mmCIF file of C-alpha atoms (C1' of nucleotides) in Angstrom:
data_model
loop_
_atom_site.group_PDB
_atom_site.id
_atom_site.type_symbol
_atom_site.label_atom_id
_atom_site.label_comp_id
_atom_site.label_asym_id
_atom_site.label_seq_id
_atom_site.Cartn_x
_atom_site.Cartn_y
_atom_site.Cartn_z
ATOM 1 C CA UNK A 18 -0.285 5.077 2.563
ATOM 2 C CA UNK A 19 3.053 6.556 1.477
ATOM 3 C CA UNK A 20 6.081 5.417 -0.471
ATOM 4 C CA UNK A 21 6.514 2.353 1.450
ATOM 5 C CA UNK A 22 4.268 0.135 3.397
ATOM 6 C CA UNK A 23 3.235 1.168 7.375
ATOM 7 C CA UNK A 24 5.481 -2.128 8.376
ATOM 8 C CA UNK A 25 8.638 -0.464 5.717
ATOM 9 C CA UNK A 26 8.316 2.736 8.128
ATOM 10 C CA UNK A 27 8.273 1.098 10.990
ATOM 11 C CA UNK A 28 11.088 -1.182 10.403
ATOM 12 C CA UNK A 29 13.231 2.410 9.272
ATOM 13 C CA UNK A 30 12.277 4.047 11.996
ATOM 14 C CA UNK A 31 13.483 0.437 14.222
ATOM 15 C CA UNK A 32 16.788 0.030 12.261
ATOM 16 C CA UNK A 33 18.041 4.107 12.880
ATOM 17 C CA UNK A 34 17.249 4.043 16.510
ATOM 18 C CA UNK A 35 18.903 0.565 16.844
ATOM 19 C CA UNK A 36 21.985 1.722 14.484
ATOM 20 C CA UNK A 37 21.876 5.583 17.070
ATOM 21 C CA UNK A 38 22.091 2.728 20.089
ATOM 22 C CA UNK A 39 24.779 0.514 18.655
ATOM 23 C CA UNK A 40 26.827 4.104 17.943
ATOM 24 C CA UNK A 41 26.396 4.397 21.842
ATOM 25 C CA UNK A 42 27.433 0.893 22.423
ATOM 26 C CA UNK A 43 24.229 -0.345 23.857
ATOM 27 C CA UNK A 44 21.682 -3.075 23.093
ATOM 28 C CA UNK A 45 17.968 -1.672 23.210
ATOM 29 C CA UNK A 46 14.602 -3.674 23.405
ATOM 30 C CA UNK A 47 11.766 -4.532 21.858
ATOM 31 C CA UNK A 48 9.933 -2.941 24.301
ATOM 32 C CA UNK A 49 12.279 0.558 24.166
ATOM 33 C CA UNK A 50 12.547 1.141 20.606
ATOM 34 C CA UNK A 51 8.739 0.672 20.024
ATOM 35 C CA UNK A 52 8.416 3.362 22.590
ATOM 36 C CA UNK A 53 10.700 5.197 20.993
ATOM 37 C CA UNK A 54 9.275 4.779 17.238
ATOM 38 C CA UNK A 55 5.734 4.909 17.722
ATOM 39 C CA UNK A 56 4.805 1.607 16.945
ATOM 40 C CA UNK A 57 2.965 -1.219 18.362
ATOM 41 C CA UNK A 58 5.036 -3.578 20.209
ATOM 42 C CA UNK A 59 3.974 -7.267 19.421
ATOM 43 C CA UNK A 60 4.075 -5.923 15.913
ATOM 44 C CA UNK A 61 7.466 -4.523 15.879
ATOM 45 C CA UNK A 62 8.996 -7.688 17.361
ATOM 46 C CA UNK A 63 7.668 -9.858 14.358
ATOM 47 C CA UNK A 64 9.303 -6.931 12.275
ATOM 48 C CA UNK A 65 12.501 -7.364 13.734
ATOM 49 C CA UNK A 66 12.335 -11.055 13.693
ATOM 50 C CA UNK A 67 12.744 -11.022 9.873
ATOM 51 C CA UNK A 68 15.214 -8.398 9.655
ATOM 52 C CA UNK A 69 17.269 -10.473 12.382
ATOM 53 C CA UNK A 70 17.016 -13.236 10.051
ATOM 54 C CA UNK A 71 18.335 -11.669 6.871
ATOM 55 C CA UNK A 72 20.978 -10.448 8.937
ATOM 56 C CA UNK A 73 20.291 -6.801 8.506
ATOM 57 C CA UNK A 74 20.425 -6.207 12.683
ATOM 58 C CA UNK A 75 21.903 -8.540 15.380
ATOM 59 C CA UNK A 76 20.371 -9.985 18.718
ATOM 60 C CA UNK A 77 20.968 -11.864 21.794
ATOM 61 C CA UNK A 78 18.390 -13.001 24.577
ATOM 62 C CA UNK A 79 18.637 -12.466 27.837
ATOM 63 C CA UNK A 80 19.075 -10.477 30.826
ATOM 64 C CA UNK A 81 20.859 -6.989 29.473
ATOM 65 C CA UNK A 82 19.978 -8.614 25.959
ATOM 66 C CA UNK A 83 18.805 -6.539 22.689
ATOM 67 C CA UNK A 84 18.836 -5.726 19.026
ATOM 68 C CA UNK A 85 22.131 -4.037 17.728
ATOM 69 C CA UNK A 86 23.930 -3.349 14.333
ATOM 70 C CA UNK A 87 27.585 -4.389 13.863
ATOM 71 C CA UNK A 88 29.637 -1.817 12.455
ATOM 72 C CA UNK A 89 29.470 -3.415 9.362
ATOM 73 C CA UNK A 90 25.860 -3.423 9.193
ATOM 74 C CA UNK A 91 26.204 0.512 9.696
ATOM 75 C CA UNK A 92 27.484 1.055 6.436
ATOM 76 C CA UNK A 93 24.259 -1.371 4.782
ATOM 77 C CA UNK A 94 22.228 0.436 2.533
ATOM 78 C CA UNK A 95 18.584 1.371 3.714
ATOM 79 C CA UNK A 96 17.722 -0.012 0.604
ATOM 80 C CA UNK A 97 18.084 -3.189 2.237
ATOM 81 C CA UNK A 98 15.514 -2.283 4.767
ATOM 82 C CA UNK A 99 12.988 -1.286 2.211
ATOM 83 C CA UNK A 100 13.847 -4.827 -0.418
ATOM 84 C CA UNK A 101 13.648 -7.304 2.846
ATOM 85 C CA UNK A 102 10.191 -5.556 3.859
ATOM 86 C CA UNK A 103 8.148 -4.506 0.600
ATOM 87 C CA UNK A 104 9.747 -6.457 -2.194
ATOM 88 C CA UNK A 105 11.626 -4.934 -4.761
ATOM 89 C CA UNK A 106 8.631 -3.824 -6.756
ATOM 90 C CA UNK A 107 9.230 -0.353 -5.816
ATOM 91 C CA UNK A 108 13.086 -0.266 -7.324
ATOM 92 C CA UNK A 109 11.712 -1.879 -10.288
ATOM 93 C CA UNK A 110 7.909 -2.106 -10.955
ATOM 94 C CA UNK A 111 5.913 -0.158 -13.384
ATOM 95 C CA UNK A 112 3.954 2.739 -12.556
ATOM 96 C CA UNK A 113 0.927 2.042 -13.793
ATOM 97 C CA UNK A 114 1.200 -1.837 -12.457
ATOM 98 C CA UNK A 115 1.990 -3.377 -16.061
ATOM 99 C CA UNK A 116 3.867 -6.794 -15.923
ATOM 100 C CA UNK A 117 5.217 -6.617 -19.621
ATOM 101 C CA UNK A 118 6.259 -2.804 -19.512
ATOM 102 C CA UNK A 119 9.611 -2.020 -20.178
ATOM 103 C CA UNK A 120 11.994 -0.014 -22.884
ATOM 104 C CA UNK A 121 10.975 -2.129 -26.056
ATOM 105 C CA UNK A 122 7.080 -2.152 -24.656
ATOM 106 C CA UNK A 123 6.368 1.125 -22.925
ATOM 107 C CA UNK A 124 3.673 2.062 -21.141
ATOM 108 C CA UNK A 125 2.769 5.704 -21.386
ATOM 109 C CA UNK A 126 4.544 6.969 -18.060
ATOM 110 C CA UNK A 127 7.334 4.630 -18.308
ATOM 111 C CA UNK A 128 9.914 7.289 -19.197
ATOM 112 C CA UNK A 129 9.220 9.764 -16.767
ATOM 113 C CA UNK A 130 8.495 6.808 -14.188
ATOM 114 C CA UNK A 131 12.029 5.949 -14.653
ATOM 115 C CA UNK A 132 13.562 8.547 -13.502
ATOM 116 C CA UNK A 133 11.273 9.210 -10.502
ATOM 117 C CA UNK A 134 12.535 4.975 -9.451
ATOM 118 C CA UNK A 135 16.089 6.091 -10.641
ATOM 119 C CA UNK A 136 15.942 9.076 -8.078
ATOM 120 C CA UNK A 137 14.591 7.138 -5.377
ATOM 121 C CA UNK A 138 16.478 3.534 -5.944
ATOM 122 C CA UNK A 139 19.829 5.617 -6.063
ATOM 123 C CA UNK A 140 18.804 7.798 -2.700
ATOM 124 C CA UNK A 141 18.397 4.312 -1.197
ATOM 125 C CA UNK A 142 21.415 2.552 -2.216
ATOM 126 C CA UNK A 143 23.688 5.748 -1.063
ATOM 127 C CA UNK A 144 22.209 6.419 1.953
ATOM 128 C CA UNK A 145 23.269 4.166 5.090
ATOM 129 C CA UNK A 146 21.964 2.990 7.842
ATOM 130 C CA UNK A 147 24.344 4.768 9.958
ATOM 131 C CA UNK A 148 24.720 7.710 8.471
ATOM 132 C CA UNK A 149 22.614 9.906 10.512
ATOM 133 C CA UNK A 150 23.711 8.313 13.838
ATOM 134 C CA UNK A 151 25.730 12.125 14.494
ATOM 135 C CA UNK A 152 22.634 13.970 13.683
ATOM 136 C CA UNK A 153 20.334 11.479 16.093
ATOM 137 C CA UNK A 154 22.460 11.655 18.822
ATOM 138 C CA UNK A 155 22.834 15.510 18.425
ATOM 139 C CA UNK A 156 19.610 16.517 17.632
ATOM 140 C CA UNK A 157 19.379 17.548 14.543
ATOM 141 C CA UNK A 158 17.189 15.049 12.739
ATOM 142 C CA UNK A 159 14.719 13.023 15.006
ATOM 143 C CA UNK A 160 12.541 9.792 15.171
ATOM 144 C CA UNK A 161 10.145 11.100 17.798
ATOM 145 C CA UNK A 162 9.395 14.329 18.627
ATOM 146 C CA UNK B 14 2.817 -3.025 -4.487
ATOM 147 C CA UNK B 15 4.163 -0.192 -6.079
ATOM 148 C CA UNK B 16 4.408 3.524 -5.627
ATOM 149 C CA UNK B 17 0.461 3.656 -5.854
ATOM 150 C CA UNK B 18 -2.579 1.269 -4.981
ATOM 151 C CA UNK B 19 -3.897 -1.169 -7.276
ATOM 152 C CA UNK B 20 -6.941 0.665 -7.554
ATOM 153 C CA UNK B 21 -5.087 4.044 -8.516
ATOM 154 C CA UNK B 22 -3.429 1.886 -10.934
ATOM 155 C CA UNK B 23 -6.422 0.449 -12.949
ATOM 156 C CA UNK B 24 -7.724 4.410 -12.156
ATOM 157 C CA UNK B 25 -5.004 5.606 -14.671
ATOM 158 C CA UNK B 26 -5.421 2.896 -17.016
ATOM 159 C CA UNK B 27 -8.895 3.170 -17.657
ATOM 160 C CA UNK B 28 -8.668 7.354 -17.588
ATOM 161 C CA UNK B 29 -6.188 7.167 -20.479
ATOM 162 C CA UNK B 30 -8.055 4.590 -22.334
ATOM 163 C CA UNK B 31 -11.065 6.855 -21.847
ATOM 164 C CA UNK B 32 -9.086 9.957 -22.962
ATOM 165 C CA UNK B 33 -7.830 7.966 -26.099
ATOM 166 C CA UNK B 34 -11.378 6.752 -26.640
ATOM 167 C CA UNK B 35 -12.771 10.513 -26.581
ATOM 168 C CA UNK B 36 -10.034 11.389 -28.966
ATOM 169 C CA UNK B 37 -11.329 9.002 -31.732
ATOM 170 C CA UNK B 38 -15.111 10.244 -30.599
ATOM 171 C CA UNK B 39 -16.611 7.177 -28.866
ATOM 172 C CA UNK B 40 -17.715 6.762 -25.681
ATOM 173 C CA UNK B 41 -16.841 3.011 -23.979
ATOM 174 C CA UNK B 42 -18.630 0.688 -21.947
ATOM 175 C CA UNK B 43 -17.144 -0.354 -18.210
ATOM 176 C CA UNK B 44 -16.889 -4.143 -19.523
ATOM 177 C CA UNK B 45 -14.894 -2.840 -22.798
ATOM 178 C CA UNK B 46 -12.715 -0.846 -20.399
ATOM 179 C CA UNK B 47 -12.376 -3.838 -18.494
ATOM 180 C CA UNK B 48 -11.230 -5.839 -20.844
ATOM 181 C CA UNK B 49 -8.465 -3.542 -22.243
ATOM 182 C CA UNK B 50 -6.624 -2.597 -19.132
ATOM 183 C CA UNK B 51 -7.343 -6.082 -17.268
ATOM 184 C CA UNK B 52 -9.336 -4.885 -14.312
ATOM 185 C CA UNK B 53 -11.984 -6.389 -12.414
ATOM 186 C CA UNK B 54 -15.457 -5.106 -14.035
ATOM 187 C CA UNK B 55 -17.196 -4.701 -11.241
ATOM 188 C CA UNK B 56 -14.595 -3.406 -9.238
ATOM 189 C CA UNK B 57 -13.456 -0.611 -12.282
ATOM 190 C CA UNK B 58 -17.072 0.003 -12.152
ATOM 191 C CA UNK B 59 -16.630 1.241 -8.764
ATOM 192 C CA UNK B 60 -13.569 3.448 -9.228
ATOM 193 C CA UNK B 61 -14.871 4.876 -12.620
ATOM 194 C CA UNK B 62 -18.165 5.793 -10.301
ATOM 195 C CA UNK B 63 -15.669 7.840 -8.116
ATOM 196 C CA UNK B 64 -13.852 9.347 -10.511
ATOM 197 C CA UNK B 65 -17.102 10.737 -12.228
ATOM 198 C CA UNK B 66 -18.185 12.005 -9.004
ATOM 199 C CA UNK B 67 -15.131 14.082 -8.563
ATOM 200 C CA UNK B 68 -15.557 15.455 -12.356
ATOM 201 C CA UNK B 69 -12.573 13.351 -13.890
ATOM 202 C CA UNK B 70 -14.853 11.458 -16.579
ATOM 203 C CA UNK B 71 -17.972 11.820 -17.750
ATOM 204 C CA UNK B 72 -20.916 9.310 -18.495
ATOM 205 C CA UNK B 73 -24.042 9.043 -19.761
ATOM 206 C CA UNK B 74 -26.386 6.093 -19.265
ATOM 207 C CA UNK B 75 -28.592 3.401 -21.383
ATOM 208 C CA UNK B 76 -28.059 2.544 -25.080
ATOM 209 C CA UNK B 77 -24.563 4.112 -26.871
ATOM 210 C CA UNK B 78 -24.215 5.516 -23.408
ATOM 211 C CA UNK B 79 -20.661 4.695 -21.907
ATOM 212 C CA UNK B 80 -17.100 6.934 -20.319
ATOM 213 C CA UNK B 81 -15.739 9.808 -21.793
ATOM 214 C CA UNK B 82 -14.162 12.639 -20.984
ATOM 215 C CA UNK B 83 -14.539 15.952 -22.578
ATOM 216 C CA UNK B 84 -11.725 18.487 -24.052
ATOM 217 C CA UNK B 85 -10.880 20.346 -21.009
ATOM 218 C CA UNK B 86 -10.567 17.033 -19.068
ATOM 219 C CA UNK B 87 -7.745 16.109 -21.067
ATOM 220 C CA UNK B 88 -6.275 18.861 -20.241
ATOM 221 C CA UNK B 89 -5.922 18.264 -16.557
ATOM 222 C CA UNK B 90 -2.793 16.564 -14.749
ATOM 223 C CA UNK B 91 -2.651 12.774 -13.941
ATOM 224 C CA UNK B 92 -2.185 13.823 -10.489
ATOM 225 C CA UNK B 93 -5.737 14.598 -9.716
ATOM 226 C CA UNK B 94 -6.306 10.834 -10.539
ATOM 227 C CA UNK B 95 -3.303 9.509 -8.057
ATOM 228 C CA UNK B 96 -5.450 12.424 -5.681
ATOM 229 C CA UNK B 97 -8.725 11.025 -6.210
ATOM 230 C CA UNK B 98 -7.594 7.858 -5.506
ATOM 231 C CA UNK B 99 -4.667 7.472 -3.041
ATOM 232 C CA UNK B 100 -4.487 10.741 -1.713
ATOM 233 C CA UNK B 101 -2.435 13.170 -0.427
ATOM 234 C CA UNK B 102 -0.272 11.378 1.256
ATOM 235 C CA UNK B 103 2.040 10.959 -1.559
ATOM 236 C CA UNK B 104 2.225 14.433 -2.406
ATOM 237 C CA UNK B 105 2.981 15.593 1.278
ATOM 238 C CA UNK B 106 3.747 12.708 3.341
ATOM 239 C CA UNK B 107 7.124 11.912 5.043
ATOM 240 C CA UNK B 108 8.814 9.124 3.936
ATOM 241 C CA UNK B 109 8.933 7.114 7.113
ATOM 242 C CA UNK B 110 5.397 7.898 8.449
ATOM 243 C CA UNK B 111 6.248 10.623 11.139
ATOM 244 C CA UNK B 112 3.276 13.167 11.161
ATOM 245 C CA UNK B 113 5.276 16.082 12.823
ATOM 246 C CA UNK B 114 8.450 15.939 10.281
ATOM 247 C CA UNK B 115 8.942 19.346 8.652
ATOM 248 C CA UNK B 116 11.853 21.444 7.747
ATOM 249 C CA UNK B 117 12.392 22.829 10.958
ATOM 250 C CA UNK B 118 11.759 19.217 12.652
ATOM 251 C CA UNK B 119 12.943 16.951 9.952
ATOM 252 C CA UNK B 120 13.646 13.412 9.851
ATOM 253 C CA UNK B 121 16.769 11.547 8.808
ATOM 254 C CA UNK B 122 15.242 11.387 5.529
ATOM 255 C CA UNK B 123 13.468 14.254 5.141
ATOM 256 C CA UNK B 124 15.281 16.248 2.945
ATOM 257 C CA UNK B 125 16.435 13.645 0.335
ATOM 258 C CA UNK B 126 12.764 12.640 0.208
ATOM 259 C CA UNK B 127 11.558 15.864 -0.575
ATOM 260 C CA UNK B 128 13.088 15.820 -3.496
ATOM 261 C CA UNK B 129 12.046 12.345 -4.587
ATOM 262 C CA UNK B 130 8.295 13.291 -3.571
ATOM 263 C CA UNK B 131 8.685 16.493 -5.439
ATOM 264 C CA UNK B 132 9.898 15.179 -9.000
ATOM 265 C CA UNK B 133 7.235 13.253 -8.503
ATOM 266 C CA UNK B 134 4.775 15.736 -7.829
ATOM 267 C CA UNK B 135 6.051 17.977 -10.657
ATOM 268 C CA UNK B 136 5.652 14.939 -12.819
ATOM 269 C CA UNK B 137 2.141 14.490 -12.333
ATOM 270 C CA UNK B 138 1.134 17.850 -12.540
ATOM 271 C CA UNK B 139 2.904 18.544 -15.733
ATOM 272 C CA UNK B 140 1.710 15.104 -17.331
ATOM 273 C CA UNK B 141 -1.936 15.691 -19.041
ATOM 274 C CA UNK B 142 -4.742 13.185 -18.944
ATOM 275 C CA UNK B 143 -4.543 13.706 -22.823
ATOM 276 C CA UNK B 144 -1.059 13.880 -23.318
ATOM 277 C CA UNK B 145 -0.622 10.539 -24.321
ATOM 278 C CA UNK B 146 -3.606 10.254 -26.603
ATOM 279 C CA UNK B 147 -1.464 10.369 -30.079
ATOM 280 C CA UNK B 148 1.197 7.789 -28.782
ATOM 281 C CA UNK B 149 -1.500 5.229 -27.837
ATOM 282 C CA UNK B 150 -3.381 5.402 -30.893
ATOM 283 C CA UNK B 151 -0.301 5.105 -32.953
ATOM 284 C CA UNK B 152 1.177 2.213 -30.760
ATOM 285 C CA UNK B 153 4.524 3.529 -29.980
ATOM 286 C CA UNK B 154 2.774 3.445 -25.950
ATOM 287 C CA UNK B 155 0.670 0.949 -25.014
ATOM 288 C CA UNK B 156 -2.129 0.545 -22.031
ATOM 289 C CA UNK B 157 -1.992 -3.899 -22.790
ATOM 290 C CA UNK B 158 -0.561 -6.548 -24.698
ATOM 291 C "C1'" DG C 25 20.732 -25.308 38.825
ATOM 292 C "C1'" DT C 26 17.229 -21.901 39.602
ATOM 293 C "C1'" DT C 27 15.340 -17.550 38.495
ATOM 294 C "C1'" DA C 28 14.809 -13.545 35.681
ATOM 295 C "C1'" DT C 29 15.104 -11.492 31.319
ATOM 296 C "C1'" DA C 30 14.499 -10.897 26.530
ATOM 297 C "C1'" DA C 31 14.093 -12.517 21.745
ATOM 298 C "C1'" DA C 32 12.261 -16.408 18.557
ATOM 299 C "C1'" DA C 33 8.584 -18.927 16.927
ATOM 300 C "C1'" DG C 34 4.058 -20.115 15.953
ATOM 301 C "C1'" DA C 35 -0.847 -19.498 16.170
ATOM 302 C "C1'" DT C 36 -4.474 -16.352 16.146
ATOM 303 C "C1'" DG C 37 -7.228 -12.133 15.678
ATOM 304 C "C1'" DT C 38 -8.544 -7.587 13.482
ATOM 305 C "C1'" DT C 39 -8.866 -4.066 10.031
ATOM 306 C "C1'" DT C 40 -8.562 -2.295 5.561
ATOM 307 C "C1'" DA C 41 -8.145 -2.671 0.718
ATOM 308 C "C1'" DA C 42 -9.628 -5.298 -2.997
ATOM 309 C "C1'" DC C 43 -13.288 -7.285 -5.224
ATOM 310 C "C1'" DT C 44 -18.365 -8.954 -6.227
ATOM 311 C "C1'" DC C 45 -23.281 -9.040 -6.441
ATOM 312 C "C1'" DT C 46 -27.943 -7.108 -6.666
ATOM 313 C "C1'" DT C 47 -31.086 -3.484 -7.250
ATOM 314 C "C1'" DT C 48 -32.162 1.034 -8.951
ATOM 315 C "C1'" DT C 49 -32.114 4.886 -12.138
ATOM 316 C "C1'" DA C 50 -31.379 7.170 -16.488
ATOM 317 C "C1'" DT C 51 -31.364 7.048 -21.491
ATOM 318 C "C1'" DT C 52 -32.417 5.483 -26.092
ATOM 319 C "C1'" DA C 53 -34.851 3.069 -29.662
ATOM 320 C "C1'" DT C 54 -38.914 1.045 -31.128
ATOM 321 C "C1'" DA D 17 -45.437 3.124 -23.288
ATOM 322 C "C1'" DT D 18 -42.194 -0.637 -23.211
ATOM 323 C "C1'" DA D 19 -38.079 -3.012 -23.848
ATOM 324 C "C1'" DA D 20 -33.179 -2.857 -23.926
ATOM 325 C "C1'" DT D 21 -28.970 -0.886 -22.448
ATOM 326 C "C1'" DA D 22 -25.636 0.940 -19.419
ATOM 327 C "C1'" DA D 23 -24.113 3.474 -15.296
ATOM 328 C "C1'" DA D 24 -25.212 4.577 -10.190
ATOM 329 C "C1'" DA D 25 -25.858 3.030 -5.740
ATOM 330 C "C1'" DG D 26 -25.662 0.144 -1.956
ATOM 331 C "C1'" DA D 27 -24.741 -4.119 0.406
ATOM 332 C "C1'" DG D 28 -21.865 -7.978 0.863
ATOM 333 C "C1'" DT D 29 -17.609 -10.982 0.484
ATOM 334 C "C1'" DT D 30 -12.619 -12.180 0.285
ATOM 335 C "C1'" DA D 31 -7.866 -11.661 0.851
ATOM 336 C "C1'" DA D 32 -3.960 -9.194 2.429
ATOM 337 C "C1'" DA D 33 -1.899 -6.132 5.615
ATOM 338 C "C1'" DC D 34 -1.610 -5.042 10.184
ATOM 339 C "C1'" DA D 35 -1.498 -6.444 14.873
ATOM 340 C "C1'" DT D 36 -1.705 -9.519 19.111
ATOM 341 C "C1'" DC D 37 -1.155 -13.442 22.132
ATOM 342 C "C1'" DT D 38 1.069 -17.576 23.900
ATOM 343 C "C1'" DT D 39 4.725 -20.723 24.185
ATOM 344 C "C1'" DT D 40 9.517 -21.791 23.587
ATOM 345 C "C1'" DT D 41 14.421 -21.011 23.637
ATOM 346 C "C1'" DA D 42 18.677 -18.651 24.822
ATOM 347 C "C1'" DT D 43 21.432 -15.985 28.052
ATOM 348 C "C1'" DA D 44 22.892 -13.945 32.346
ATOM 349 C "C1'" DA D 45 23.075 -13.330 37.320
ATOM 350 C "C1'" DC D 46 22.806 -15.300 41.596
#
DNA sequence: GTTATAAAAGATGTTTAACTCTTTTATTAT
DNA sequence: ATAATAAAAGAGTTAAACATCTTTTATAAC
């Protein structure tokens, strides 16, 4: 495994192409973005389920229904993604998995662990879900190849 | 769970206990190990087996026998450990799971990423398995409560 | 209002990581 | 030699992550 969990990329990889879509002014499918994204249907539809529910991307049934992202959602952090999927562990855990770890109570790699979660924490919080909708739509960064 | 597995967490507890333990020129015991970092025995029993395979530790069997690691193990970086354990995938992988991302193909993320995965990198390849023995046996880091 | 469409919800199944148990092998001390 | 100690090895179990299936509910078009 990576950074984040399989379910964190897939949701990432759901919220762009949803956020590129919205951009466009269309609603997209369960069934189109997991196409799109690589990932296994059923599965992705549970995954958007609970990011529907924390409000992070929008739905409506129906005929010529779908998942899109208000334009206010666009300018959400993908930190947001990443907190409502694996927890926050990852913006503030300890390295080496130590409850009481912190400044007072080091462990050995907390200082240089710190700045590693700074880095990564403050990547997340500044970069938005929309952000790269110009670049997806014109080709210059991708979700599939 | 946190930037690494479990298991590569109790991994680089029980290394740097070792390395601390070599330093004051005993060798320890899986259950004393066990007890210190608050891993499952049997379970650190299996990860210290792996880690001896690949050369990390040292052991020798039956009476006074126990983990250790010799002088130029210390010297190696924490990053074979995360290696052993976890894999490459941290060291290479892109952040949202998409096998073909490279520079020339990247993904929305790929470039911040890189340099989140490579402070990372470059801090476990310039941290020593031994580098911390001094702190730990003067307190001012700590492995447990 | 009936039909088609698409997500929500809930129950269930599978796979992998985490963890345990038992037996074997090596080493040391007597 | 034999008894005690401690890791190695292999098989087995459990729990969590990953994934699927079925039923229900909401919306839209006719």
């Amino acid at each position: 495994m990576g950074i984040f969990s399989k379910t964190c990329e897939y949701a990432v990889r759901a919220v762009f192409y949803i956020a590129q879509s919205s951009q466009e002014g269309r609603k997209v499918s369960i069934k189109e973005i997991a196409e799109k994204v690589k990932s296994p249907e059923p599965f992705l539809g549970k995954i958007l389920q609970n990011l529907s529910k924390v409000g992070l991307i929008q739905s409506t049934k129906g005929p010529h229904g779908g998942f899109f992202i208000d334009p206010e959602g666009l300018k959400k952090p993908i930190a947001d993604i990443v907190l409502a999927i694996d927890g926050e562990q990852i913006f503030t855990g300890c390295g080496m998995g130590l409850d009481y770890c912190s400044e007072k109570n080091p462990c050995p790699l907390h200082h240089d662990f710190k700045k590693v979660r700074n880095q990564l924490s403050s990547m997340l919080k500044k970069t938005s879900i929309g952000q790269f909708n110009l670049q997806l739509i014109k080709g210059s960064v991708t979700l599939y190849k």
